[in-house]
Amino acid sequence: MNLVENLRVHRLLAIVRGKDPAASLRTVLTLAEEGIAAIEVSLTTADALTVIKRARAELGLGALVGAGTIRSAADAAAAVEAGASYLVTPALVEGLEPYGVPVAMGALTPSEIERALALGADAIKLFPGSLGGPGYLKALRDPFPEVPFVPVGGVDAQAARDYLDLGALAVGVGSPLVGDAADGGDLDRLRARAAVFRKVAAGETP
């Protein structure tokens, strides 16, 4: 499945951002073991490109391991070279089409959403989602009913449920899911949080 198809099925995008490359890699692999199908490694992660490269080698070329915090075409080139299977931006970024991978492009306002779509975005990373919350997504769904939105920013388990109930394609979850695992924190606690978010994404009670 490509990124949008995967998110439509699994409804969850994990975002890994850490200071310890080895711990970040362990976090990616643990999330994959726990059934999180789409994992983004932010380029703000220490040695992010190596983490992406090693994760793709460990998990196989079919794994949906992407690169986040893509702010330029140069970032995109480096990420795709490292093996990123999709790109996630925090804002509008031009020149990503030549890299041939799906893009979830950051946008917040209606004008930004239209611009992101014109730039070829496959999905809209609604960011920062915490600014307007689920109510803002509800307001956007009326003029943009067909747009695949992925709210990101401050998405805890309750917000995730609310966004998904309001028609979000998926939710992007960073620290409420990953916690301190990418800095060397407890992986068992990461597994427990992953189980909670997987149930929420599946429409079950955690």
PDB file of C-alpha atoms in Angstrom:
ATOM      1  CA  MET A   1       0.000   0.000   0.000  1.00  0.00           C
ATOM      2  CA  ASN A   2       1.105   3.562  -0.588  1.00  0.00           C
ATOM      3  CA  LEU A   3       1.041   6.142   2.197  1.00  0.00           C
ATOM      4  CA  VAL A   4      -2.534   7.365   1.789  1.00  0.00           C
ATOM      5  CA  GLU A   5      -3.916   3.827   1.406  1.00  0.00           C
ATOM      6  CA  ASN A   6      -2.001   2.737   4.493  1.00  0.00           C
ATOM      7  CA  LEU A   7      -3.238   5.663   6.551  1.00  0.00           C
ATOM      8  CA  ARG A   8      -6.787   5.071   5.402  1.00  0.00           C
ATOM      9  CA  VAL A   9      -6.565   1.516   6.756  1.00  0.00           C
ATOM     10  CA  HIS A  10      -4.437   1.997   9.884  1.00  0.00           C
ATOM     11  CA  ARG A  11      -5.306   5.642  10.659  1.00  0.00           C
ATOM     12  CA  LEU A  12      -2.093   6.294  12.582  1.00  0.00           C
ATOM     13  CA  LEU A  13       1.249   7.905  11.764  1.00  0.00           C
ATOM     14  CA  ALA A  14       3.920   7.676  14.464  1.00  0.00           C
ATOM     15  CA  ILE A  15       6.435  10.516  14.633  1.00  0.00           C
ATOM     16  CA  VAL A  16       9.879   9.764  16.049  1.00  0.00           C
ATOM     17  CA  ARG A  17      12.115  12.633  17.125  1.00  0.00           C
ATOM     18  CA  GLY A  18      15.069  12.004  19.418  1.00  0.00           C
ATOM     19  CA  LYS A  19      18.552  12.944  20.534  1.00  0.00           C
ATOM     20  CA  ASP A  20      19.990   9.424  20.550  1.00  0.00           C
ATOM     21  CA  PRO A  21      20.301   7.748  17.120  1.00  0.00           C
ATOM     22  CA  ALA A  22      20.505   4.223  18.517  1.00  0.00           C
ATOM     23  CA  ALA A  23      17.481   4.781  20.750  1.00  0.00           C
ATOM     24  CA  SER A  24      15.601   6.359  17.854  1.00  0.00           C
ATOM     25  CA  LEU A  25      16.270   3.309  15.712  1.00  0.00           C
ATOM     26  CA  ARG A  26      15.129   0.993  18.513  1.00  0.00           C
ATOM     27  CA  THR A  27      11.991   3.104  18.810  1.00  0.00           C
ATOM     28  CA  VAL A  28      11.209   2.772  15.104  1.00  0.00           C
ATOM     29  CA  LEU A  29      11.737  -0.986  15.202  1.00  0.00           C
ATOM     30  CA  THR A  30       9.652  -1.379  18.357  1.00  0.00           C
ATOM     31  CA  LEU A  31       6.780   0.617  16.881  1.00  0.00           C
ATOM     32  CA  ALA A  32       6.886  -1.589  13.790  1.00  0.00           C
ATOM     33  CA  GLU A  33       6.872  -4.709  15.987  1.00  0.00           C
ATOM     34  CA  GLU A  34       3.803  -3.337  17.751  1.00  0.00           C
ATOM     35  CA  GLY A  35       1.917  -3.005  14.485  1.00  0.00           C
ATOM     36  CA  ILE A  36       2.352   0.705  13.778  1.00  0.00           C
ATOM     37  CA  ALA A  37       2.493   0.581  10.000  1.00  0.00           C
ATOM     38  CA  ALA A  38       3.613   4.139   9.135  1.00  0.00           C
ATOM     39  CA  ILE A  39       6.518   5.715  11.001  1.00  0.00           C
ATOM     40  CA  GLU A  40       8.030   9.130  10.346  1.00  0.00           C
ATOM     41  CA  VAL A  41      11.555   9.996  11.464  1.00  0.00           C
ATOM     42  CA  SER A  42      11.934  13.748  11.842  1.00  0.00           C
ATOM     43  CA  LEU A  43      15.071  15.247  10.329  1.00  0.00           C
ATOM     44  CA  THR A  44      15.533  17.008  13.674  1.00  0.00           C
ATOM     45  CA  THR A  45      16.442  13.580  15.084  1.00  0.00           C
ATOM     46  CA  ALA A  46      20.144  13.123  15.702  1.00  0.00           C
ATOM     47  CA  ASP A  47      21.673  11.407  12.636  1.00  0.00           C
ATOM     48  CA  ALA A  48      18.171  11.052  11.193  1.00  0.00           C
ATOM     49  CA  LEU A  49      19.266   9.902   7.742  1.00  0.00           C
ATOM     50  CA  THR A  50      21.227   6.988   9.197  1.00  0.00           C
ATOM     51  CA  VAL A  51      18.246   6.057  11.363  1.00  0.00           C
ATOM     52  CA  ILE A  52      16.028   5.995   8.265  1.00  0.00           C
ATOM     53  CA  LYS A  53      18.553   4.001   6.269  1.00  0.00           C
ATOM     54  CA  ARG A  54      19.053   1.402   8.985  1.00  0.00           C
ATOM     55  CA  ALA A  55      15.330   1.134   9.700  1.00  0.00           C
ATOM     56  CA  ARG A  56      14.566   0.454   6.042  1.00  0.00           C
ATOM     57  CA  ALA A  57      17.337  -2.174   5.969  1.00  0.00           C
ATOM     58  CA  GLU A  58      15.949  -3.869   9.087  1.00  0.00           C
ATOM     59  CA  LEU A  59      12.275  -3.689   8.131  1.00  0.00           C
ATOM     60  CA  GLY A  60      12.533  -4.239   4.383  1.00  0.00           C
ATOM     61  CA  LEU A  61      11.915  -2.059   1.386  1.00  0.00           C
ATOM     62  CA  GLY A  62       8.154  -2.389   1.764  1.00  0.00           C
ATOM     63  CA  ALA A  63       8.189  -0.663   5.153  1.00  0.00           C
ATOM     64  CA  LEU A  64       6.590   2.766   5.350  1.00  0.00           C
ATOM     65  CA  VAL A  65       9.438   4.616   7.028  1.00  0.00           C
ATOM     66  CA  GLY A  66       9.346   8.274   6.024  1.00  0.00           C
ATOM     67  CA  ALA A  67      11.182  11.484   6.717  1.00  0.00           C
ATOM     68  CA  GLY A  68       9.589  14.422   8.488  1.00  0.00           C
ATOM     69  CA  THR A  69      10.431  18.087   8.952  1.00  0.00           C
ATOM     70  CA  ILE A  70      11.271  18.335   5.246  1.00  0.00           C
ATOM     71  CA  ARG A  71      11.749  22.061   4.654  1.00  0.00           C
ATOM     72  CA  SER A  72      13.417  22.139   1.224  1.00  0.00           C
ATOM     73  CA  ALA A  73      14.050  20.173  -1.940  1.00  0.00           C
ATOM     74  CA  ALA A  74      17.556  19.519  -0.623  1.00  0.00           C
ATOM     75  CA  ASP A  75      16.090  17.907   2.501  1.00  0.00           C
ATOM     76  CA  ALA A  76      13.871  15.780   0.275  1.00  0.00           C
ATOM     77  CA  ALA A  77      16.789  14.650  -1.882  1.00  0.00           C
ATOM     78  CA  ALA A  78      18.826  13.585   1.129  1.00  0.00           C
ATOM     79  CA  ALA A  79      15.876  11.783   2.715  1.00  0.00           C
ATOM     80  CA  VAL A  80      14.947   9.847  -0.413  1.00  0.00           C
ATOM     81  CA  GLU A  81      18.606   8.926  -0.929  1.00  0.00           C
ATOM     82  CA  ALA A  82      18.586   7.508   2.606  1.00  0.00           C
ATOM     83  CA  GLY A  83      15.539   5.404   1.759  1.00  0.00           C
ATOM     84  CA  ALA A  84      12.580   7.440   2.978  1.00  0.00           C
ATOM     85  CA  SER A  85       9.422   6.043   1.407  1.00  0.00           C
ATOM     86  CA  TYR A  86       7.453   9.278   1.903  1.00  0.00           C
ATOM     87  CA  LEU A  87       8.021  12.873   2.992  1.00  0.00           C
ATOM     88  CA  VAL A  88       6.256  15.016   5.587  1.00  0.00           C
ATOM     89  CA  THR A  89       6.668  18.785   5.687  1.00  0.00           C
ATOM     90  CA  PRO A  90       5.775  21.273   8.431  1.00  0.00           C
ATOM     91  CA  ALA A  91       4.781  23.917   5.892  1.00  0.00           C
ATOM     92  CA  LEU A  92       4.398  24.570   2.167  1.00  0.00           C
ATOM     93  CA  VAL A  93       7.500  23.326   0.329  1.00  0.00           C
ATOM     94  CA  GLU A  94       7.997  23.582  -3.417  1.00  0.00           C
ATOM     95  CA  GLY A  95       9.960  21.275  -5.682  1.00  0.00           C
ATOM     96  CA  LEU A  96       9.174  17.894  -4.135  1.00  0.00           C
ATOM     97  CA  GLU A  97       7.461  16.322  -7.149  1.00  0.00           C
ATOM     98  CA  PRO A  98      10.655  15.009  -8.823  1.00  0.00           C
ATOM     99  CA  TYR A  99      11.429  12.682  -5.934  1.00  0.00           C
ATOM    100  CA  GLY A 100       8.593  10.322  -6.755  1.00  0.00           C
ATOM    101  CA  VAL A 101       7.408   9.567  -3.218  1.00  0.00           C
ATOM    102  CA  PRO A 102       4.156  10.530  -1.479  1.00  0.00           C
ATOM    103  CA  VAL A 103       4.095  13.838   0.371  1.00  0.00           C
ATOM    104  CA  ALA A 104       2.035  14.869   3.393  1.00  0.00           C
ATOM    105  CA  MET A 105       2.400  18.634   3.240  1.00  0.00           C
ATOM    106  CA  GLY A 106       1.939  20.921   6.210  1.00  0.00           C
ATOM    107  CA  ALA A 107      -0.856  23.494   5.968  1.00  0.00           C
ATOM    108  CA  LEU A 108      -3.216  25.232   8.336  1.00  0.00           C
ATOM    109  CA  THR A 109      -5.390  27.814   6.596  1.00  0.00           C
ATOM    110  CA  PRO A 110      -7.761  27.231   3.665  1.00  0.00           C
ATOM    111  CA  SER A 111      -5.412  29.153   1.359  1.00  0.00           C
ATOM    112  CA  GLU A 112      -2.458  27.028   2.461  1.00  0.00           C
ATOM    113  CA  ILE A 113      -4.477  23.865   1.925  1.00  0.00           C
ATOM    114  CA  GLU A 114      -5.316  24.894  -1.639  1.00  0.00           C
ATOM    115  CA  ARG A 115      -1.667  25.743  -2.288  1.00  0.00           C
ATOM    116  CA  ALA A 116      -0.469  22.423  -0.876  1.00  0.00           C
ATOM    117  CA  LEU A 117      -2.855  20.542  -3.142  1.00  0.00           C
ATOM    118  CA  ALA A 118      -1.634  22.568  -6.119  1.00  0.00           C
ATOM    119  CA  LEU A 119       1.928  21.606  -5.202  1.00  0.00           C
ATOM    120  CA  GLY A 120       0.968  17.943  -5.464  1.00  0.00           C
ATOM    121  CA  ALA A 121       0.427  16.997  -1.829  1.00  0.00           C
ATOM    122  CA  ASP A 122      -1.025  13.511  -1.390  1.00  0.00           C
ATOM    123  CA  ALA A 123      -2.329  14.395   2.076  1.00  0.00           C
ATOM    124  CA  ILE A 124      -2.548  17.525   4.194  1.00  0.00           C
ATOM    125  CA  LYS A 125      -0.693  17.530   7.494  1.00  0.00           C
ATOM    126  CA  LEU A 126      -2.984  19.840   9.465  1.00  0.00           C
ATOM    127  CA  PHE A 127      -0.385  21.566  11.618  1.00  0.00           C
ATOM    128  CA  PRO A 128      -0.314  22.644  14.342  1.00  0.00           C
ATOM    129  CA  GLY A 129      -3.495  20.739  15.053  1.00  0.00           C
ATOM    130  CA  SER A 130      -3.501  21.950  18.653  1.00  0.00           C
ATOM    131  CA  LEU A 131      -4.154  25.511  17.475  1.00  0.00           C
ATOM    132  CA  GLY A 132      -7.729  24.823  16.420  1.00  0.00           C
ATOM    133  CA  GLY A 133      -8.338  21.322  17.740  1.00  0.00           C
ATOM    134  CA  PRO A 134     -10.955  18.905  16.420  1.00  0.00           C
ATOM    135  CA  GLY A 135     -13.464  21.731  16.011  1.00  0.00           C
ATOM    136  CA  TYR A 136     -11.255  23.358  13.398  1.00  0.00           C
ATOM    137  CA  LEU A 137     -11.024  20.117  11.425  1.00  0.00           C
ATOM    138  CA  LYS A 138     -14.821  19.895  11.542  1.00  0.00           C
ATOM    139  CA  ALA A 139     -15.064  23.401  10.076  1.00  0.00           C
ATOM    140  CA  LEU A 140     -12.599  22.543   7.299  1.00  0.00           C
ATOM    141  CA  ARG A 141     -14.411  19.352   6.320  1.00  0.00           C
ATOM    142  CA  ASP A 142     -17.358  21.329   4.905  1.00  0.00           C
ATOM    143  CA  PRO A 143     -15.415  23.185   2.158  1.00  0.00           C
ATOM    144  CA  PHE A 144     -12.829  20.397   1.769  1.00  0.00           C
ATOM    145  CA  PRO A 145     -14.796  17.133   2.106  1.00  0.00           C
ATOM    146  CA  GLU A 146     -12.489  15.146  -0.179  1.00  0.00           C
ATOM    147  CA  VAL A 147      -9.160  16.306   1.277  1.00  0.00           C
ATOM    148  CA  PRO A 148      -7.235  13.664   3.276  1.00  0.00           C
ATOM    149  CA  PHE A 149      -6.341  15.473   6.505  1.00  0.00           C
ATOM    150  CA  VAL A 150      -3.772  14.207   9.008  1.00  0.00           C
ATOM    151  CA  PRO A 151      -3.876  16.406  12.125  1.00  0.00           C
ATOM    152  CA  VAL A 152      -0.512  16.656  13.896  1.00  0.00           C
ATOM    153  CA  GLY A 153       0.512  18.481  17.066  1.00  0.00           C
ATOM    154  CA  GLY A 154      -0.751  17.838  20.579  1.00  0.00           C
ATOM    155  CA  VAL A 155      -2.670  14.713  19.560  1.00  0.00           C
ATOM    156  CA  ASP A 156      -3.260  12.616  22.661  1.00  0.00           C
ATOM    157  CA  ALA A 157      -5.523   9.561  22.720  1.00  0.00           C
ATOM    158  CA  GLN A 158      -8.743  11.553  23.252  1.00  0.00           C
ATOM    159  CA  ALA A 159      -7.910  14.083  20.551  1.00  0.00           C
ATOM    160  CA  ALA A 160      -7.028  11.216  18.211  1.00  0.00           C
ATOM    161  CA  ARG A 161     -10.444   9.679  18.748  1.00  0.00           C
ATOM    162  CA  ASP A 162     -12.162  13.034  18.175  1.00  0.00           C
ATOM    163  CA  TYR A 163     -10.237  13.772  14.970  1.00  0.00           C
ATOM    164  CA  LEU A 164     -10.914  10.315  13.550  1.00  0.00           C
ATOM    165  CA  ASP A 165     -14.601  10.529  14.433  1.00  0.00           C
ATOM    166  CA  LEU A 166     -14.729  13.819  12.507  1.00  0.00           C
ATOM    167  CA  GLY A 167     -13.330  12.255   9.351  1.00  0.00           C
ATOM    168  CA  ALA A 168      -9.565  12.702   9.526  1.00  0.00           C
ATOM    169  CA  LEU A 169      -7.729  10.283   7.265  1.00  0.00           C
ATOM    170  CA  ALA A 170      -5.367   9.540  10.156  1.00  0.00           C
ATOM    171  CA  VAL A 171      -3.646  11.274  13.038  1.00  0.00           C
ATOM    172  CA  GLY A 172       0.056  11.964  13.424  1.00  0.00           C
ATOM    173  CA  VAL A 173       1.268  11.346  16.963  1.00  0.00           C
ATOM    174  CA  GLY A 174       4.658  12.256  18.380  1.00  0.00           C
ATOM    175  CA  SER A 175       5.414  12.610  22.081  1.00  0.00           C
ATOM    176  CA  PRO A 176       2.061  11.292  23.417  1.00  0.00           C
ATOM    177  CA  LEU A 177       2.995   7.995  21.734  1.00  0.00           C
ATOM    178  CA  VAL A 178       6.797   7.982  21.595  1.00  0.00           C
ATOM    179  CA  GLY A 179       7.424   9.656  24.951  1.00  0.00           C
ATOM    180  CA  ASP A 180      11.115   9.523  25.844  1.00  0.00           C
ATOM    181  CA  ALA A 181      11.816   6.262  24.009  1.00  0.00           C
ATOM    182  CA  ALA A 182      13.838   7.959  21.265  1.00  0.00           C
ATOM    183  CA  ASP A 183      16.062   9.464  23.970  1.00  0.00           C
ATOM    184  CA  GLY A 184      16.678   6.097  25.620  1.00  0.00           C
ATOM    185  CA  GLY A 185      13.448   5.699  27.582  1.00  0.00           C
ATOM    186  CA  ASP A 186      11.594   2.521  28.527  1.00  0.00           C
ATOM    187  CA  LEU A 187      10.496   0.447  25.527  1.00  0.00           C
ATOM    188  CA  ASP A 188       7.887  -1.474  27.506  1.00  0.00           C
ATOM    189  CA  ARG A 189       6.092   1.792  28.207  1.00  0.00           C
ATOM    190  CA  LEU A 190       6.352   2.601  24.511  1.00  0.00           C
ATOM    191  CA  ARG A 191       4.699  -0.726  23.710  1.00  0.00           C
ATOM    192  CA  ALA A 192       1.892   0.043  26.158  1.00  0.00           C
ATOM    193  CA  ARG A 193       1.277   3.457  24.594  1.00  0.00           C
ATOM    194  CA  ALA A 194       1.359   1.926  21.120  1.00  0.00           C
ATOM    195  CA  ALA A 195      -1.341  -0.540  22.154  1.00  0.00           C
ATOM    196  CA  VAL A 196      -3.544   2.325  23.355  1.00  0.00           C
ATOM    197  CA  PHE A 197      -3.193   4.310  20.148  1.00  0.00           C
ATOM    198  CA  ARG A 198      -3.734   1.250  17.962  1.00  0.00           C
ATOM    199  CA  LYS A 199      -7.026   0.590  19.751  1.00  0.00           C
ATOM    200  CA  VAL A 200      -8.089   4.207  19.362  1.00  0.00           C
ATOM    201  CA  ALA A 201      -7.229   4.092  15.653  1.00  0.00           C
ATOM    202  CA  ALA A 202      -9.270   0.915  15.295  1.00  0.00           C
ATOM    203  CA  GLY A 203     -12.268   2.553  17.000  1.00  0.00           C
ATOM    204  CA  GLU A 204     -11.921   0.403  20.119  1.00  0.00           C
ATOM    205  CA  THR A 205     -11.893   1.427  23.773  1.00  0.00           C
ATOM    206  CA  PRO A 206      -8.304   1.421  25.084  1.00  0.00           C
TER     207      PRO A 206
END
